[in-house]
mmCIF file of C-alpha atoms in Angstrom:
data_model
loop_
_atom_site.group_PDB
_atom_site.id
_atom_site.type_symbol
_atom_site.label_atom_id
_atom_site.label_comp_id
_atom_site.label_asym_id
_atom_site.label_seq_id
_atom_site.Cartn_x
_atom_site.Cartn_y
_atom_site.Cartn_z
ATOM 1 C CA MET F 1 141.602 115.976 88.263
ATOM 2 C CA SER F 2 143.204 112.573 88.775
ATOM 3 C CA ALA F 3 143.232 109.817 86.177
ATOM 4 C CA LYS F 4 140.952 107.653 88.344
ATOM 5 C CA SER F 5 138.363 110.444 88.647
ATOM 6 C CA SER F 6 138.455 111.030 84.901
ATOM 7 C CA ARG F 7 138.033 107.335 84.261
ATOM 8 C CA PHE F 8 135.076 107.168 86.695
ATOM 9 C CA ILE F 9 133.331 110.142 85.028
ATOM 10 C CA GLU F 10 134.016 108.667 81.604
ATOM 11 C CA LEU F 11 132.510 105.359 82.733
ATOM 12 C CA LEU F 12 129.358 107.098 83.957
ATOM 13 C CA SER F 13 128.948 109.269 80.862
ATOM 14 C CA SER F 14 129.624 106.566 78.285
ATOM 15 C CA ARG F 15 126.540 105.654 76.317
ATOM 16 C CA ASN F 16 127.840 102.120 75.903
ATOM 17 C CA HIS F 17 127.775 101.614 79.677
ATOM 18 C CA SER F 18 124.423 103.181 80.536
ATOM 19 C CA TRP F 19 123.563 100.102 82.635
ATOM 20 C CA VAL F 20 126.627 100.799 84.793
ATOM 21 C CA THR F 21 125.340 104.298 85.518
ATOM 22 C CA GLN F 22 121.905 102.982 86.398
ATOM 23 C CA LEU F 23 123.394 100.306 88.644
ATOM 24 C CA LEU F 24 125.590 102.823 90.471
ATOM 25 C CA LEU F 25 122.643 105.131 90.996
ATOM 26 C CA LEU F 26 120.516 102.289 92.330
ATOM 27 C CA LEU F 27 123.274 100.795 94.488
ATOM 28 C CA PRO F 28 122.763 102.976 97.644
ATOM 29 C CA SER F 29 119.015 102.315 97.651
ATOM 30 C CA LEU F 30 119.497 98.610 96.990
ATOM 31 C CA LEU F 31 122.009 98.339 99.831
ATOM 32 C CA LEU F 32 119.691 100.197 102.228
ATOM 33 C CA MET F 33 116.682 98.108 101.239
ATOM 34 C CA GLY F 34 118.684 94.921 101.414
ATOM 35 C CA ILE F 35 120.139 95.590 104.847
ATOM 36 C CA VAL F 36 117.024 97.037 106.474
ATOM 37 C CA TYR F 37 114.233 94.983 104.908
ATOM 38 C CA LEU F 38 115.788 91.750 103.728
ATOM 39 C CA GLY F 39 118.056 91.572 106.775
ATOM 40 C CA GLY F 40 115.106 92.232 109.078
ATOM 41 C CA LEU F 41 113.018 89.549 107.393
ATOM 42 C CA LEU F 42 115.832 87.012 107.722
ATOM 43 C CA ILE F 43 116.229 87.797 111.421
ATOM 44 C CA PHE F 44 112.471 87.529 111.954
ATOM 45 C CA GLY F 45 112.435 84.275 110.017
ATOM 46 C CA ARG F 46 115.121 82.837 112.280
ATOM 47 C CA TYR F 47 113.340 83.901 115.481
ATOM 48 C CA SER F 48 110.083 82.360 114.231
ATOM 49 C CA PHE F 49 111.603 78.873 114.627
ATOM 50 C CA ASP F 50 112.690 79.412 118.250
ATOM 51 C CA LEU F 51 110.759 78.052 121.225
ATOM 52 C CA TYR F 52 109.034 80.063 123.956
ATOM 53 C CA GLU F 53 108.101 77.986 126.985
ATOM 54 C CA ASN F 54 107.337 79.068 130.570
ATOM 55 C CA GLY F 55 108.435 82.631 129.889
ATOM 56 C CA THR F 56 111.805 81.535 128.526
ATOM 57 C CA LEU F 57 113.115 81.899 124.993
ATOM 58 C CA ALA F 58 115.167 78.971 123.714
ATOM 59 C CA ARG F 59 117.113 78.653 120.472
ATOM 60 C CA ALA F 60 115.721 75.818 118.334
ATOM 61 C CA TRP F 61 114.432 74.832 114.926
ATOM 62 C CA SER F 62 110.756 74.202 115.644
ATOM 63 C CA SER F 63 107.518 74.959 113.787
ATOM 64 C CA HIS F 64 105.587 75.264 117.058
ATOM 65 C CA ALA F 65 104.895 79.004 116.661
ATOM 66 C CA TYR F 66 103.617 78.539 113.091
ATOM 67 C CA ARG F 67 101.297 75.679 114.095
ATOM 68 C CA ALA F 68 99.971 77.614 117.078
ATOM 69 C CA PHE F 69 99.349 80.747 115.015
ATOM 70 C CA LEU F 70 97.548 78.935 112.185
ATOM 71 C CA THR F 71 95.427 76.565 114.305
ATOM 72 C CA ASP F 72 94.400 78.619 117.350
ATOM 73 C CA PRO F 73 90.966 80.351 116.833
ATOM 74 C CA TYR F 74 92.160 83.322 118.932
ATOM 75 C CA TYR F 75 94.700 84.313 116.298
ATOM 76 C CA TRP F 76 92.130 84.033 113.501
ATOM 77 C CA THR F 77 89.842 86.336 115.506
ATOM 78 C CA LEU F 78 92.783 88.718 115.753
ATOM 79 C CA ILE F 79 93.379 88.534 111.995
ATOM 80 C CA GLY F 80 89.656 89.064 111.328
ATOM 81 C CA THR F 81 89.562 92.174 113.528
ATOM 82 C CA THR F 82 92.627 93.638 111.811
ATOM 83 C CA PHE F 83 91.263 93.065 108.296
ATOM 84 C CA ARG F 84 87.751 94.244 109.252
ATOM 85 C CA ILE F 85 89.066 97.563 110.588
ATOM 86 C CA ALA F 86 91.297 98.009 107.530
ATOM 87 C CA LEU F 87 88.358 97.306 105.200
ATOM 88 C CA LYS F 88 86.073 99.769 107.021
ATOM 89 C CA VAL F 89 88.699 102.512 106.989
ATOM 90 C CA THR F 90 89.437 101.938 103.294
ATOM 91 C CA CYS F 91 85.751 102.061 102.299
ATOM 92 C CA TRP F 92 85.075 105.223 104.328
ATOM 93 C CA SER F 93 88.230 106.883 103.024
ATOM 94 C CA LEU F 94 87.144 106.139 99.448
ATOM 95 C CA LEU F 95 83.586 107.379 100.039
ATOM 96 C CA LEU F 96 84.826 110.606 101.632
ATOM 97 C CA GLY F 97 87.953 111.114 99.551
ATOM 98 C CA TYR F 98 86.533 110.627 96.057
ATOM 99 C CA PRO F 99 84.036 113.548 96.162
ATOM 100 C CA LEU F 100 86.693 115.848 97.631
ATOM 101 C CA ALA F 101 89.285 114.839 95.002
ATOM 102 C CA TYR F 102 86.669 115.241 92.257
ATOM 103 C CA CYS F 103 85.770 118.697 93.567
ATOM 104 C CA ILE F 104 89.403 119.844 93.761
ATOM 105 C CA ALA F 105 90.193 118.490 90.270
ATOM 106 C CA GLY F 106 87.243 120.395 88.802
ATOM 107 C CA LEU F 107 88.050 123.747 90.407
ATOM 108 C CA ARG F 108 89.034 126.473 87.949
ATOM 109 C CA SER F 109 90.092 128.974 90.593
ATOM 110 C CA PRO F 110 93.801 128.460 91.459
ATOM 111 C CA GLY F 111 93.262 130.145 94.834
ATOM 112 C CA TRP F 112 90.507 127.784 95.962
ATOM 113 C CA ARG F 113 92.414 124.813 94.568
ATOM 114 C CA GLN F 114 95.560 125.724 96.511
ATOM 115 C CA THR F 115 93.513 126.372 99.664
ATOM 116 C CA LEU F 116 91.807 122.967 99.550
ATOM 117 C CA LEU F 117 95.096 121.233 98.754
ATOM 118 C CA LEU F 118 96.715 122.973 101.741
ATOM 119 C CA ILE F 119 93.847 121.912 104.037
ATOM 120 C CA THR F 120 94.221 118.324 102.785
ATOM 121 C CA PHE F 121 98.006 118.324 103.156
ATOM 122 C CA LEU F 122 98.354 120.087 106.537
ATOM 123 C CA PRO F 123 97.325 117.079 108.709
ATOM 124 C CA LEU F 124 100.278 115.132 107.285
ATOM 125 C CA LEU F 125 102.630 117.626 108.977
ATOM 126 C CA VAL F 126 101.350 116.505 112.390
ATOM 127 C CA SER F 127 102.410 113.118 113.722
ATOM 128 C CA ALA F 128 99.903 110.305 114.124
ATOM 129 C CA VAL F 129 100.524 110.323 117.891
ATOM 130 C CA VAL F 130 99.396 113.947 118.234
ATOM 131 C CA ARG F 131 96.351 113.385 116.026
ATOM 132 C CA SER F 132 95.399 110.260 117.970
ATOM 133 C CA TYR F 133 95.584 112.177 121.257
ATOM 134 C CA GLY F 134 93.410 114.849 119.639
ATOM 135 C CA TRP F 135 90.789 112.214 118.842
ATOM 136 C CA LEU F 136 91.024 111.009 122.454
ATOM 137 C CA LEU F 137 89.797 114.436 123.548
ATOM 138 C CA LEU F 138 87.090 114.587 120.870
ATOM 139 C CA LEU F 139 85.653 111.075 121.315
ATOM 140 C CA SER F 140 85.765 110.722 125.094
ATOM 141 C CA ARG F 141 82.563 110.641 127.155
ATOM 142 C CA GLN F 142 83.068 114.303 128.107
ATOM 143 C CA GLY F 143 84.495 115.246 124.686
ATOM 144 C CA PHE F 144 83.278 117.639 122.037
ATOM 145 C CA MET F 145 81.492 115.022 119.899
ATOM 146 C CA ASN F 146 79.285 113.812 122.746
ATOM 147 C CA TRP F 147 78.657 117.422 123.828
ATOM 148 C CA LEU F 148 77.479 118.170 120.261
ATOM 149 C CA PHE F 149 75.292 115.037 120.019
ATOM 150 C CA ILE F 150 73.619 115.830 123.371
ATOM 151 C CA ARG F 151 72.930 119.433 122.322
ATOM 152 C CA LEU F 152 71.432 118.213 119.014
ATOM 153 C CA GLY F 153 69.200 115.756 120.889
ATOM 154 C CA PHE F 154 70.651 112.532 119.451
ATOM 155 C CA THR F 155 71.322 111.115 122.935
ATOM 156 C CA ASP F 156 70.825 112.013 126.601
ATOM 157 C CA SER F 157 73.990 110.614 128.106
ATOM 158 C CA GLY F 158 76.380 110.458 125.129
ATOM 159 C CA PHE F 159 77.682 107.662 122.915
ATOM 160 C CA GLU F 160 80.475 105.266 123.777
ATOM 161 C CA MET F 161 83.054 106.092 121.102
ATOM 162 C CA MET F 162 86.250 105.248 122.976
ATOM 163 C CA TYR F 163 87.940 101.873 123.464
ATOM 164 C CA ASN F 164 85.970 100.228 120.651
ATOM 165 C CA GLU F 165 86.237 99.720 116.882
ATOM 166 C CA THR F 166 84.102 102.769 116.094
ATOM 167 C CA GLY F 167 86.589 105.170 117.650
ATOM 168 C CA VAL F 168 89.556 103.416 116.028
ATOM 169 C CA VAL F 169 87.903 103.539 112.581
ATOM 170 C CA VAL F 170 86.972 107.237 112.928
ATOM 171 C CA ALA F 171 90.503 108.220 113.934
ATOM 172 C CA LEU F 172 92.163 106.069 111.245
ATOM 173 C CA VAL F 173 89.902 107.487 108.519
ATOM 174 C CA HIS F 174 90.999 111.003 109.474
ATOM 175 C CA ILE F 175 94.677 110.026 109.578
ATOM 176 C CA PHE F 176 94.768 108.096 106.276
ATOM 177 C CA LEU F 177 92.249 110.128 104.242
ATOM 178 C CA PRO F 178 94.969 112.239 102.490
ATOM 179 C CA PHE F 179 96.605 109.024 101.229
ATOM 180 C CA MET F 180 93.359 108.245 99.393
ATOM 181 C CA ILE F 181 92.786 111.773 98.098
ATOM 182 C CA PHE F 182 96.157 112.443 96.452
ATOM 183 C CA PRO F 183 96.246 109.383 94.101
ATOM 184 C CA LEU F 184 92.648 110.095 93.083
ATOM 185 C CA LEU F 185 93.412 113.777 92.536
ATOM 186 C CA ASN F 186 96.430 112.922 90.396
ATOM 187 C CA VAL F 187 94.353 110.698 88.075
ATOM 188 C CA LEU F 188 91.301 112.975 87.931
ATOM 189 C CA SER F 189 93.444 116.049 87.159
ATOM 190 C CA GLN F 190 95.041 114.275 84.188
ATOM 191 C CA SER F 191 91.769 113.051 82.637
ATOM 192 C CA ASP F 192 90.924 114.595 79.269
ATOM 193 C CA PRO F 193 88.078 117.154 79.704
ATOM 194 C CA TYR F 194 87.133 116.771 76.017
ATOM 195 C CA LEU F 195 85.875 113.235 76.739
ATOM 196 C CA LYS F 196 83.251 114.565 79.142
ATOM 197 C CA ALA F 197 82.379 117.377 76.718
ATOM 198 C CA ALA F 198 81.929 114.814 73.934
ATOM 199 C CA ALA F 199 79.659 112.709 76.174
ATOM 200 C CA HIS F 200 77.519 115.764 76.934
ATOM 201 C CA ASP F 201 77.304 116.580 73.210
ATOM 202 C CA LEU F 202 76.100 113.032 72.525
ATOM 203 C CA GLY F 203 73.271 113.457 75.035
ATOM 204 C CA ALA F 204 74.688 111.790 78.151
ATOM 205 C CA GLY F 205 73.618 113.278 81.474
ATOM 206 C CA LYS F 206 75.946 114.085 84.378
ATOM 207 C CA TRP F 207 75.478 110.747 86.148
ATOM 208 C CA ARG F 208 75.915 108.714 82.950
ATOM 209 C CA THR F 209 79.011 110.720 82.050
ATOM 210 C CA PHE F 210 80.401 110.117 85.520
ATOM 211 C CA LEU F 211 79.650 106.375 85.488
ATOM 212 C CA THR F 212 80.864 105.720 81.925
ATOM 213 C CA ILE F 213 83.747 108.225 81.591
ATOM 214 C CA THR F 214 85.065 109.629 84.870
ATOM 215 C CA LEU F 215 84.771 106.588 87.158
ATOM 216 C CA PRO F 216 86.444 104.060 84.770
ATOM 217 C CA LEU F 217 89.240 106.526 83.982
ATOM 218 C CA SER F 218 89.925 106.957 87.717
ATOM 219 C CA ALA F 219 90.195 103.188 88.344
ATOM 220 C CA ARG F 220 93.975 103.381 88.571
ATOM 221 C CA GLY F 221 93.766 106.127 91.216
ATOM 222 C CA ILE F 222 91.169 104.144 93.175
ATOM 223 C CA ALA F 223 93.402 101.067 93.097
ATOM 224 C CA SER F 224 96.434 103.070 94.272
ATOM 225 C CA GLY F 225 94.494 104.741 97.089
ATOM 226 C CA VAL F 226 92.970 101.445 98.237
ATOM 227 C CA GLN F 227 96.389 99.761 98.228
ATOM 228 C CA ILE F 228 98.017 102.541 100.259
ATOM 229 C CA VAL F 229 95.235 103.004 102.821
ATOM 230 C CA PHE F 230 94.557 99.293 103.326
ATOM 231 C CA THR F 231 98.201 98.347 103.849
ATOM 232 C CA LEU F 232 98.766 101.338 106.162
ATOM 233 C CA CYS F 233 95.730 100.277 108.209
ATOM 234 C CA LEU F 234 96.985 96.709 108.449
ATOM 235 C CA THR F 235 100.227 97.941 110.013
ATOM 236 C CA ALA F 236 98.789 100.829 112.087
ATOM 237 C CA PHE F 237 99.863 100.633 115.720
ATOM 238 C CA THR F 238 99.667 103.998 117.481
ATOM 239 C CA THR F 239 95.994 104.791 116.885
ATOM 240 C CA PRO F 240 94.584 101.302 117.726
ATOM 241 C CA GLN F 241 96.763 101.271 120.848
ATOM 242 C CA LEU F 242 95.661 104.734 122.063
ATOM 243 C CA ILE F 243 92.030 104.861 120.914
ATOM 244 C CA GLY F 244 91.432 101.127 121.462
ATOM 245 C CA GLY F 245 92.915 101.286 124.944
ATOM 246 C CA GLY F 246 93.888 97.604 124.847
ATOM 247 C CA ARG F 247 90.300 96.470 124.136
ATOM 248 C CA VAL F 248 90.706 96.547 120.342
ATOM 249 C CA MET F 249 93.414 94.009 119.621
ATOM 250 C CA THR F 250 94.967 94.159 116.147
ATOM 251 C CA LEU F 251 98.001 92.330 114.784
ATOM 252 C CA PRO F 252 100.469 95.251 115.247
ATOM 253 C CA VAL F 253 99.333 95.716 118.875
ATOM 254 C CA PHE F 254 99.629 91.953 119.409
ATOM 255 C CA ILE F 255 103.153 91.951 117.930
ATOM 256 C CA TYR F 256 104.161 94.825 120.235
ATOM 257 C CA GLN F 257 102.853 93.021 123.318
ATOM 258 C CA ARG F 258 104.482 89.708 122.411
ATOM 259 C CA THR F 259 107.785 91.491 121.784
ATOM 260 C CA LEU F 260 107.655 93.039 125.279
ATOM 261 C CA ASP F 261 106.842 89.605 126.718
ATOM 262 C CA THR F 262 109.966 88.203 124.937
ATOM 263 C CA ASN F 263 107.695 85.803 123.051
ATOM 264 C CA TRP F 264 109.680 86.604 119.942
ATOM 265 C CA PRO F 265 108.756 83.443 117.957
ATOM 266 C CA MET F 266 105.052 84.334 118.000
ATOM 267 C CA ALA F 267 105.811 88.034 117.320
ATOM 268 C CA ALA F 268 107.998 87.008 114.361
ATOM 269 C CA VAL F 269 105.335 84.681 112.912
ATOM 270 C CA ALA F 270 102.662 87.379 113.228
ATOM 271 C CA SER F 271 104.990 89.943 111.622
ATOM 272 C CA LEU F 272 105.766 87.665 108.675
ATOM 273 C CA PHE F 273 102.061 86.925 108.241
ATOM 274 C CA LEU F 274 101.299 90.674 108.245
ATOM 275 C CA PHE F 275 104.048 91.293 105.691
ATOM 276 C CA ALA F 276 102.759 88.519 103.400
ATOM 277 C CA ALA F 277 99.151 89.702 103.783
ATOM 278 C CA SER F 278 100.112 93.272 102.811
ATOM 279 C CA ILE F 279 101.854 92.057 99.651
ATOM 280 C CA ALA F 280 98.964 89.717 98.777
ATOM 281 C CA VAL F 281 96.371 92.502 99.168
ATOM 282 C CA SER F 282 98.437 94.894 97.045
ATOM 283 C CA LEU F 283 98.812 92.315 94.260
ATOM 284 C CA LEU F 284 95.115 91.392 94.432
ATOM 285 C CA VAL F 285 93.955 95.014 94.157
ATOM 286 C CA ASN F 286 96.409 95.714 91.348
ATOM 287 C CA ARG F 287 95.391 92.621 89.352
ATOM 288 C CA THR F 288 91.687 93.376 89.894
ATOM 289 C CA ALA F 289 92.116 96.925 88.567
ATOM 290 C CA GLU F 290 94.041 95.649 85.529
ATOM 291 C CA TRP F 291 91.382 93.002 84.875
ATOM 292 C CA LEU F 292 88.560 95.567 85.070
ATOM 293 C CA MET F 293 90.365 97.925 82.690
ATOM 294 C CA TYR F 294 91.104 95.014 80.324
ATOM 295 C CA ARG F 295 87.426 93.997 80.317
ATOM 296 C CA ARG F 296 86.436 97.603 79.589
ATOM 297 C CA THR F 297 88.922 97.787 76.714
ATOM 298 C CA VAL F 298 87.631 94.503 75.257
ATOM 299 C CA ALA F 299 84.011 95.638 75.641
ATOM 300 C CA GLU F 300 84.744 98.956 73.916
ATOM 301 C CA GLY F 301 86.555 97.134 71.111
ATOM 302 C CA GLY F 302 83.639 94.752 70.665
ATOM 303 C CA SER F 303 81.012 97.490 70.612
ATOM 304 C CA ARG F 304 82.697 99.407 67.826
#
């Protein structure tokens, strides 16, 4: 072993230079993040000040794209549609995912637990494109869902579930549901079962135990699931493009179209707005969860 190699290993193993070891371990990730994300943001920021007139892109330092994006009602309608779909998908994912995560966390049989976990995890092995095409077949006018609704007598000619928000929300809920279940399952599996047993011993019923013990303890999992699903919905492109068929316009679809049209200033402004909105929503959800847990801690301290 050379002297340089020995010196390098000694530097890494020295307790007095633990920060050097941590920095060297973080360096590849920091370089990748810096080049890919920070570099991309800087490039987008530069393009956002260019001018796009009469189908031609011109280099400039102008705030025209920002003013147009923030003052035109069309873009606010676009933003409203994107956030409305993300909110619907997040709420449905939470309503469907919480009972399933609660059921899996309470299972005592390892076989059933592994089976349900496998069923929950398997859809993640299939790409979103394939799953979106699968929903195209299910939700079309001649698809399985309409065939089932007609046989059950809910309708005579079938529902219109394609090329509208309903179809997009249904498909996105299926695609992002596992991202809500796993954070909830992680928190619910780690909760202390003796707390619920103590509540039962003190006379609390199942609903009161759930509302006062289980639900507050799972607040961190709810916040994590909401953050993940909401931000993924904000940036979802494939499913709104395929299921929406161009009639459901969201910000990612708009960015894609403007990029193809070489209207890069408007695409860059919309991308930066989407990036800032994702960070703002994540911080808001995180702070809200911390505030709720703080209020609960203060209330418990005051009641003692």
